[in-house]
mmCIF file of C-alpha atoms in Angstrom:
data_model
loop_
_atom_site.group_PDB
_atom_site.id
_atom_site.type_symbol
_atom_site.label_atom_id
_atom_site.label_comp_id
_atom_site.label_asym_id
_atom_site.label_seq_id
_atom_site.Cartn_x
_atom_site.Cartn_y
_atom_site.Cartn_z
ATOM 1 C CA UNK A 927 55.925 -25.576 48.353
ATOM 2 C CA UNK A 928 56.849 -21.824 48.858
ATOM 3 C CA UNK A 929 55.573 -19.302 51.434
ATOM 4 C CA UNK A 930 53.033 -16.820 50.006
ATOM 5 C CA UNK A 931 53.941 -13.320 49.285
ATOM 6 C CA UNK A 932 51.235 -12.548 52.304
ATOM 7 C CA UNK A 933 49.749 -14.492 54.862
ATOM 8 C CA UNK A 934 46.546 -14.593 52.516
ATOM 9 C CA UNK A 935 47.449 -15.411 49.388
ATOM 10 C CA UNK A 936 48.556 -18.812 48.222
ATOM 11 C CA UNK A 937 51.631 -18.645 45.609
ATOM 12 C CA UNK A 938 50.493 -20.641 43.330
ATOM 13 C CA UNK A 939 47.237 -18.895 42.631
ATOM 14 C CA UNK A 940 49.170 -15.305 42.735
ATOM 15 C CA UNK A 941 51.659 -16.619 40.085
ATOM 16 C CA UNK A 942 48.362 -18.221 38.371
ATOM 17 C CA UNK A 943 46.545 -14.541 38.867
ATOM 18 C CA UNK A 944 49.509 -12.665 37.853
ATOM 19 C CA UNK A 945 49.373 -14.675 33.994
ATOM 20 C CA UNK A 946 45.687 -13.567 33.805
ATOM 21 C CA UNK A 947 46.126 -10.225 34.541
ATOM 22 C CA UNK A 948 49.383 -9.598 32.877
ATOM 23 C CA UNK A 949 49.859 -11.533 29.769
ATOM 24 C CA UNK A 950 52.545 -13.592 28.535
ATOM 25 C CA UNK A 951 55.462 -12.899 30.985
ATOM 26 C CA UNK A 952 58.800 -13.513 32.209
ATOM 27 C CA UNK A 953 60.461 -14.500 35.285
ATOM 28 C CA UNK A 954 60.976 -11.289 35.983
ATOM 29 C CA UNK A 955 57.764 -9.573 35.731
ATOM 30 C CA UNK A 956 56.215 -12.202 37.618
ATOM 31 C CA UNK A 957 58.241 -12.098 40.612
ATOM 32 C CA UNK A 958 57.634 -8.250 41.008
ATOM 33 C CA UNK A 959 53.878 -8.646 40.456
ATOM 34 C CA UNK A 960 53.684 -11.470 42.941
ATOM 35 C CA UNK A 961 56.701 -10.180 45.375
ATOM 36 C CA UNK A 962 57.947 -13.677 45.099
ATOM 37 C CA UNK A 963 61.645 -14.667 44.403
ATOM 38 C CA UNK A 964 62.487 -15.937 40.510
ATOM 39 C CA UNK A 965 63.395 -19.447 42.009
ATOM 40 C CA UNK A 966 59.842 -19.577 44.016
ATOM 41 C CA UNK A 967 57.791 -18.017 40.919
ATOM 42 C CA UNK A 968 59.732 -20.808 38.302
ATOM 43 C CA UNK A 969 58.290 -23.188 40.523
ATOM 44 C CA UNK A 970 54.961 -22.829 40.788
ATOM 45 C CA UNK A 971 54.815 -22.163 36.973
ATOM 46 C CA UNK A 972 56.266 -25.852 36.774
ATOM 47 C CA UNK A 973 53.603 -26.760 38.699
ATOM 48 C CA UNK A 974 51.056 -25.112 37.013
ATOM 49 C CA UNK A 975 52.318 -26.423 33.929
ATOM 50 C CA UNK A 976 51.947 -30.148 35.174
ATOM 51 C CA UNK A 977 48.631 -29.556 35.933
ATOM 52 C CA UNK A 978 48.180 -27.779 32.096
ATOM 53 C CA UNK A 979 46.918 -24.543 33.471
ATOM 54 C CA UNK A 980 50.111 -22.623 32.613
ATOM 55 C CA UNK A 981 52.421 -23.176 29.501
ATOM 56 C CA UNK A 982 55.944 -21.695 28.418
ATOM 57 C CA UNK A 983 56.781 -19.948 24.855
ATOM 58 C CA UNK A 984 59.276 -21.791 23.430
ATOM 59 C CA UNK A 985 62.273 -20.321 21.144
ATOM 60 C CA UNK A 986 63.903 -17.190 22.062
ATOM 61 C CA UNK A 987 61.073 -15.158 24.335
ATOM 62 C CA UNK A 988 61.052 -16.928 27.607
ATOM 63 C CA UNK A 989 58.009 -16.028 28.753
ATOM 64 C CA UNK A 990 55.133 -18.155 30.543
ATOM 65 C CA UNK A 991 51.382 -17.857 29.805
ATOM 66 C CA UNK A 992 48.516 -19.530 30.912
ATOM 67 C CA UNK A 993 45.918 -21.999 29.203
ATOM 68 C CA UNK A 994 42.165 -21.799 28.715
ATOM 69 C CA UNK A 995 42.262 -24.626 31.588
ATOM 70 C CA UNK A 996 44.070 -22.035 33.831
ATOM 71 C CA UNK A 997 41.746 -19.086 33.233
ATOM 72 C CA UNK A 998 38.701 -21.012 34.224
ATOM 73 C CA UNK A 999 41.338 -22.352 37.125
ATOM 74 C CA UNK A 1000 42.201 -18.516 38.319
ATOM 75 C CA UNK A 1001 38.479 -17.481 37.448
ATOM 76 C CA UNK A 1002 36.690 -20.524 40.244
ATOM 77 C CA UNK A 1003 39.403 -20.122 42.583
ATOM 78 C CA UNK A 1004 39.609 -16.196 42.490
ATOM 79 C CA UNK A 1005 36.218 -15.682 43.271
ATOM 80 C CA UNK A 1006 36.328 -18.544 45.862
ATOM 81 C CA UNK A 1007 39.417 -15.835 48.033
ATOM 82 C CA UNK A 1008 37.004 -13.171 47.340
ATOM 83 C CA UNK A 1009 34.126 -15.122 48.847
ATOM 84 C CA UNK A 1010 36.010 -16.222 51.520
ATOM 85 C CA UNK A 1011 37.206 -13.235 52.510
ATOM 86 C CA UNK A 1012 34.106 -11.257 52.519
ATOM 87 C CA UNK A 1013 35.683 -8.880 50.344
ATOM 88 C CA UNK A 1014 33.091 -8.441 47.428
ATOM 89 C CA UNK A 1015 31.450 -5.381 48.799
ATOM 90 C CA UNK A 1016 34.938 -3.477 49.318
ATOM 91 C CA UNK A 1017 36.409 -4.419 46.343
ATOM 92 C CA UNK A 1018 33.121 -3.044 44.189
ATOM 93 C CA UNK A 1019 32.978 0.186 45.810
ATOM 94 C CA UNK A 1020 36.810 0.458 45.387
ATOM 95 C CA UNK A 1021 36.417 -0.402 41.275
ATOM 96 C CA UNK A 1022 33.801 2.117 41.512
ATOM 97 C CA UNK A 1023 36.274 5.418 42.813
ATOM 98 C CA UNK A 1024 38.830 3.610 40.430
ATOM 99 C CA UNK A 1025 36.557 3.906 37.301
ATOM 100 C CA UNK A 1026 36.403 7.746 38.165
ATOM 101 C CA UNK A 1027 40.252 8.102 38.119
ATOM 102 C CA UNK A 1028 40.979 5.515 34.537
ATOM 103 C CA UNK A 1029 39.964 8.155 32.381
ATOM 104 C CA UNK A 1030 42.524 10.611 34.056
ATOM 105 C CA UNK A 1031 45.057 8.252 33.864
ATOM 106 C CA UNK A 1032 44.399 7.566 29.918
ATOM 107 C CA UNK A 1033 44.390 11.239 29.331
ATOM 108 C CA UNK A 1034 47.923 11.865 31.157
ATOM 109 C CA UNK A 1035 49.133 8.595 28.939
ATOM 110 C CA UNK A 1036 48.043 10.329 25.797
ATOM 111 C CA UNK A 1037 49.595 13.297 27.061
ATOM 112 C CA UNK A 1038 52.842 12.385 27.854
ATOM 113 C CA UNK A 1039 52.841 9.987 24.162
ATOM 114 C CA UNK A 1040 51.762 13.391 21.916
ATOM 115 C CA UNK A 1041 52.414 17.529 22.467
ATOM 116 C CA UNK A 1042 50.066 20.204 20.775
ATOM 117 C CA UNK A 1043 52.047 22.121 18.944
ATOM 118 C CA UNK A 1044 50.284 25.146 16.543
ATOM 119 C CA UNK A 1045 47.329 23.623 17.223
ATOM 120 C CA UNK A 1046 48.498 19.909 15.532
ATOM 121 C CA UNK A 1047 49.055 16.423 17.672
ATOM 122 C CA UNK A 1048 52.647 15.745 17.584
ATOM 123 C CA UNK A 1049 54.645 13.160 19.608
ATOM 124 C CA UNK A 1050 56.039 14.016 22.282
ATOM 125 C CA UNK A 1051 59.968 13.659 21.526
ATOM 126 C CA UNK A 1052 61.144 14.511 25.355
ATOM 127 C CA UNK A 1053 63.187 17.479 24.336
ATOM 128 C CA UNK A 1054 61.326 19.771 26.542
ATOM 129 C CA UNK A 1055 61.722 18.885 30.275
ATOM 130 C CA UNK A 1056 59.623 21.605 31.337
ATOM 131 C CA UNK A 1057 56.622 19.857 29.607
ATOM 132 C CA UNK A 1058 57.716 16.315 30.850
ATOM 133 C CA UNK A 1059 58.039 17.579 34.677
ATOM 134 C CA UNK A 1060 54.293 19.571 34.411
ATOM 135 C CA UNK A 1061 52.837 16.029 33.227
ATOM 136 C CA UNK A 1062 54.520 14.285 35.815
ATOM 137 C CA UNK A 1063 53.063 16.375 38.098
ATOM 138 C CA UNK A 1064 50.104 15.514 37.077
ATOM 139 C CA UNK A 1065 50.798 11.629 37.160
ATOM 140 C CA UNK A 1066 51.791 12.400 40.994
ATOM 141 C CA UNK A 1067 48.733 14.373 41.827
ATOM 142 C CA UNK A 1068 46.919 11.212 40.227
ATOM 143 C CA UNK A 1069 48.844 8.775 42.125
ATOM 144 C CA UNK A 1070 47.804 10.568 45.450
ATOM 145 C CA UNK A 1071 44.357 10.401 44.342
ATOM 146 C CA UNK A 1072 44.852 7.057 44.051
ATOM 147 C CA UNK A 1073 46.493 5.932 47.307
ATOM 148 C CA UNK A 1074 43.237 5.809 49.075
ATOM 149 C CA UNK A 1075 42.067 3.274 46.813
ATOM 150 C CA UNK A 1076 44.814 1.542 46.755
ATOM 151 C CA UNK A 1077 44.921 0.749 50.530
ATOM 152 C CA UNK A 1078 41.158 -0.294 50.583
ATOM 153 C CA UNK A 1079 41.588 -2.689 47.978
ATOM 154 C CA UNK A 1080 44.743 -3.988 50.092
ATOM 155 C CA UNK A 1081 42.863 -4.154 53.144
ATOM 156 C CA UNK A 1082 39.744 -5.953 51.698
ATOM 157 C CA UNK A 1083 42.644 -8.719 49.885
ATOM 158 C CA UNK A 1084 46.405 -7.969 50.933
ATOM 159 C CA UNK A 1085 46.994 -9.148 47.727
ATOM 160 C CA UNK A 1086 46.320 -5.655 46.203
ATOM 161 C CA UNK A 1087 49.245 -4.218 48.074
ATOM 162 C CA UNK A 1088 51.724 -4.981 45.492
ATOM 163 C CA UNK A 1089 50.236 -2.611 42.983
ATOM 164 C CA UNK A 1090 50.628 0.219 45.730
ATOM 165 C CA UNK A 1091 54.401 -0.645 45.717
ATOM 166 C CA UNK A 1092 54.628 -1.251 42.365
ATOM 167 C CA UNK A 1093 53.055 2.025 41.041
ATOM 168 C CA UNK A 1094 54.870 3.747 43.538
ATOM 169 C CA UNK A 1095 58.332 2.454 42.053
ATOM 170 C CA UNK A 1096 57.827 2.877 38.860
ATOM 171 C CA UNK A 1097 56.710 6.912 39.304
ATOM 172 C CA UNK A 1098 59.892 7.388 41.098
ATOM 173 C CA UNK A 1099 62.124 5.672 38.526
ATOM 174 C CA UNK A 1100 60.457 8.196 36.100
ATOM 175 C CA UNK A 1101 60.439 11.324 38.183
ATOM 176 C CA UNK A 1102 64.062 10.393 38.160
ATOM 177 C CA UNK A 1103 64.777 10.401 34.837
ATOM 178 C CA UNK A 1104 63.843 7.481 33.492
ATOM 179 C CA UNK A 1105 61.181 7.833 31.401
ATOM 180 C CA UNK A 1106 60.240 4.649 30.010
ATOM 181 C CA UNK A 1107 58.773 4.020 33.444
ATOM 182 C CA UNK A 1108 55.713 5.782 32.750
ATOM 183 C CA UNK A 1109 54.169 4.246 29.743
ATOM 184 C CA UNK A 1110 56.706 1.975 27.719
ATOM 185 C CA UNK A 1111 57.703 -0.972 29.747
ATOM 186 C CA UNK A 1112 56.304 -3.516 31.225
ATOM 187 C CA UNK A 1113 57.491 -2.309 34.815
ATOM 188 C CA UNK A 1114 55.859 1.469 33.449
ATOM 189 C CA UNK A 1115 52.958 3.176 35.743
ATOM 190 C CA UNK A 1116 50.541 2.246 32.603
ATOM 191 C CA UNK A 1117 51.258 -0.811 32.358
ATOM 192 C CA UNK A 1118 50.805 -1.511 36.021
ATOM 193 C CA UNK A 1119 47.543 0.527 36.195
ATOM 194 C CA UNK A 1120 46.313 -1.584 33.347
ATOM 195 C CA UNK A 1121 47.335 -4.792 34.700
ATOM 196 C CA UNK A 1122 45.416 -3.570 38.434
ATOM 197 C CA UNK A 1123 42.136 -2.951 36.026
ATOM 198 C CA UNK A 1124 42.353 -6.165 34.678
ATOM 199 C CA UNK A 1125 42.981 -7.532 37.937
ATOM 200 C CA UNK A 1126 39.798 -5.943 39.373
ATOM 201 C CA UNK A 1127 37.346 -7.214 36.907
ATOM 202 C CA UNK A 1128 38.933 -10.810 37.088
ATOM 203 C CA UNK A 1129 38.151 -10.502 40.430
ATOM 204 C CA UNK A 1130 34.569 -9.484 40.175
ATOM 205 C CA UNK A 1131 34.119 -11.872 37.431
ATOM 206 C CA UNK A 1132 32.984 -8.542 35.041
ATOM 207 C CA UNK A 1133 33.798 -9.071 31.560
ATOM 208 C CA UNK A 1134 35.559 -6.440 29.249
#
């Protein structure tokens, strides 16, 4: 058995967590949602897949997802940390001041995706830097925004920590040049802010 990523949070139910709120995923991916090594995350998924809650693609995408049985798994034992931990009321007023920022962060998306130009939506090709730099200004104003948020949510469940770091990273990576971390990869400040939504209503057991 490995140690947890915190001294919360049991590895098997973060790698378990981390399929329901991110998809199909590999190695990879996992380990930087969970903060677990590749070697530790491979073997809880092997666990998880003896018990049937998780399952592996097979052919060339090697990628792990998880089974109906392991979404009602995450869903019971999810709300059971929460419970525990007397986190509920924290974690709902925190959703709450994050609800007020998701449209923002849509609207930057959008922004950075498409450029108005003579009055017509056209995408946004990355030739002008100038343009790039003013809406990743705006993604950094967000982001500080954010931060406060952020650390409740980690201090109600440490768990929620990662997504501080992981956010973080992937704004610098595209404040310094590269660009796909803000919206095209699966490491990309969207992507991450969509898997932390997902993560939140999981948690609260609110459907979408």
């Amino acid at each position: 058995m490995t140690k947890p990523a915190d001294q919360h949070t049991d590895p098997n139910l973060s790698v378990l967590h981390a399929l329901r709120c991110g998809g199909y995923a590999a190695l990879s991916r996992l380990a930087a949602a969970t903060g677990l090594s590749e070697s530790n995350v491979e073997s809880e998924l092997i666990d998880l897949a003896v018990d049937g809650l998780a399952t592996r693609l097979t052919g060339g995408l090697k990628a792990w997802g998880m089974t109906e049985a392991g979404r009602a798994a995450d869903a019971e034992r999810i709300t059971a940390e929460l419970e525990r931990a007397g986190a509920r009321p924290a974690v709902v007023a925190a959703f709450d001041r994050f609800l007020v920022l998701n449209p923002e962060l849509l609207d930057l998306c959008t922004a950075w995706q498409l450029r108005t130009v003579d009055g017509e939506a056209v995408v946004n090709d990355h030739r002008d830097p100038a343009y790039d730099a003013r809406v990743l200004d705006r993604f950094a104003d967000l982001h500080q925004r954010a931060l406060p948020v952020l650390a409740d949510l980690e201090a109600a469940l440490p768990r929620f920590g990662r997504y501080r770091a992981r956010l973080a990273f992937a704004l610098d990576r595209a404040r310094a040049g590269e660009l796909g971390h803000v919206a095209d990869l699966t490491a990309s400040y969207h992507t991450i802010w969509a898997e932390l939504h997902e993560d939140l209503l999981a948690t609260l057991g609110i459907p979408r």
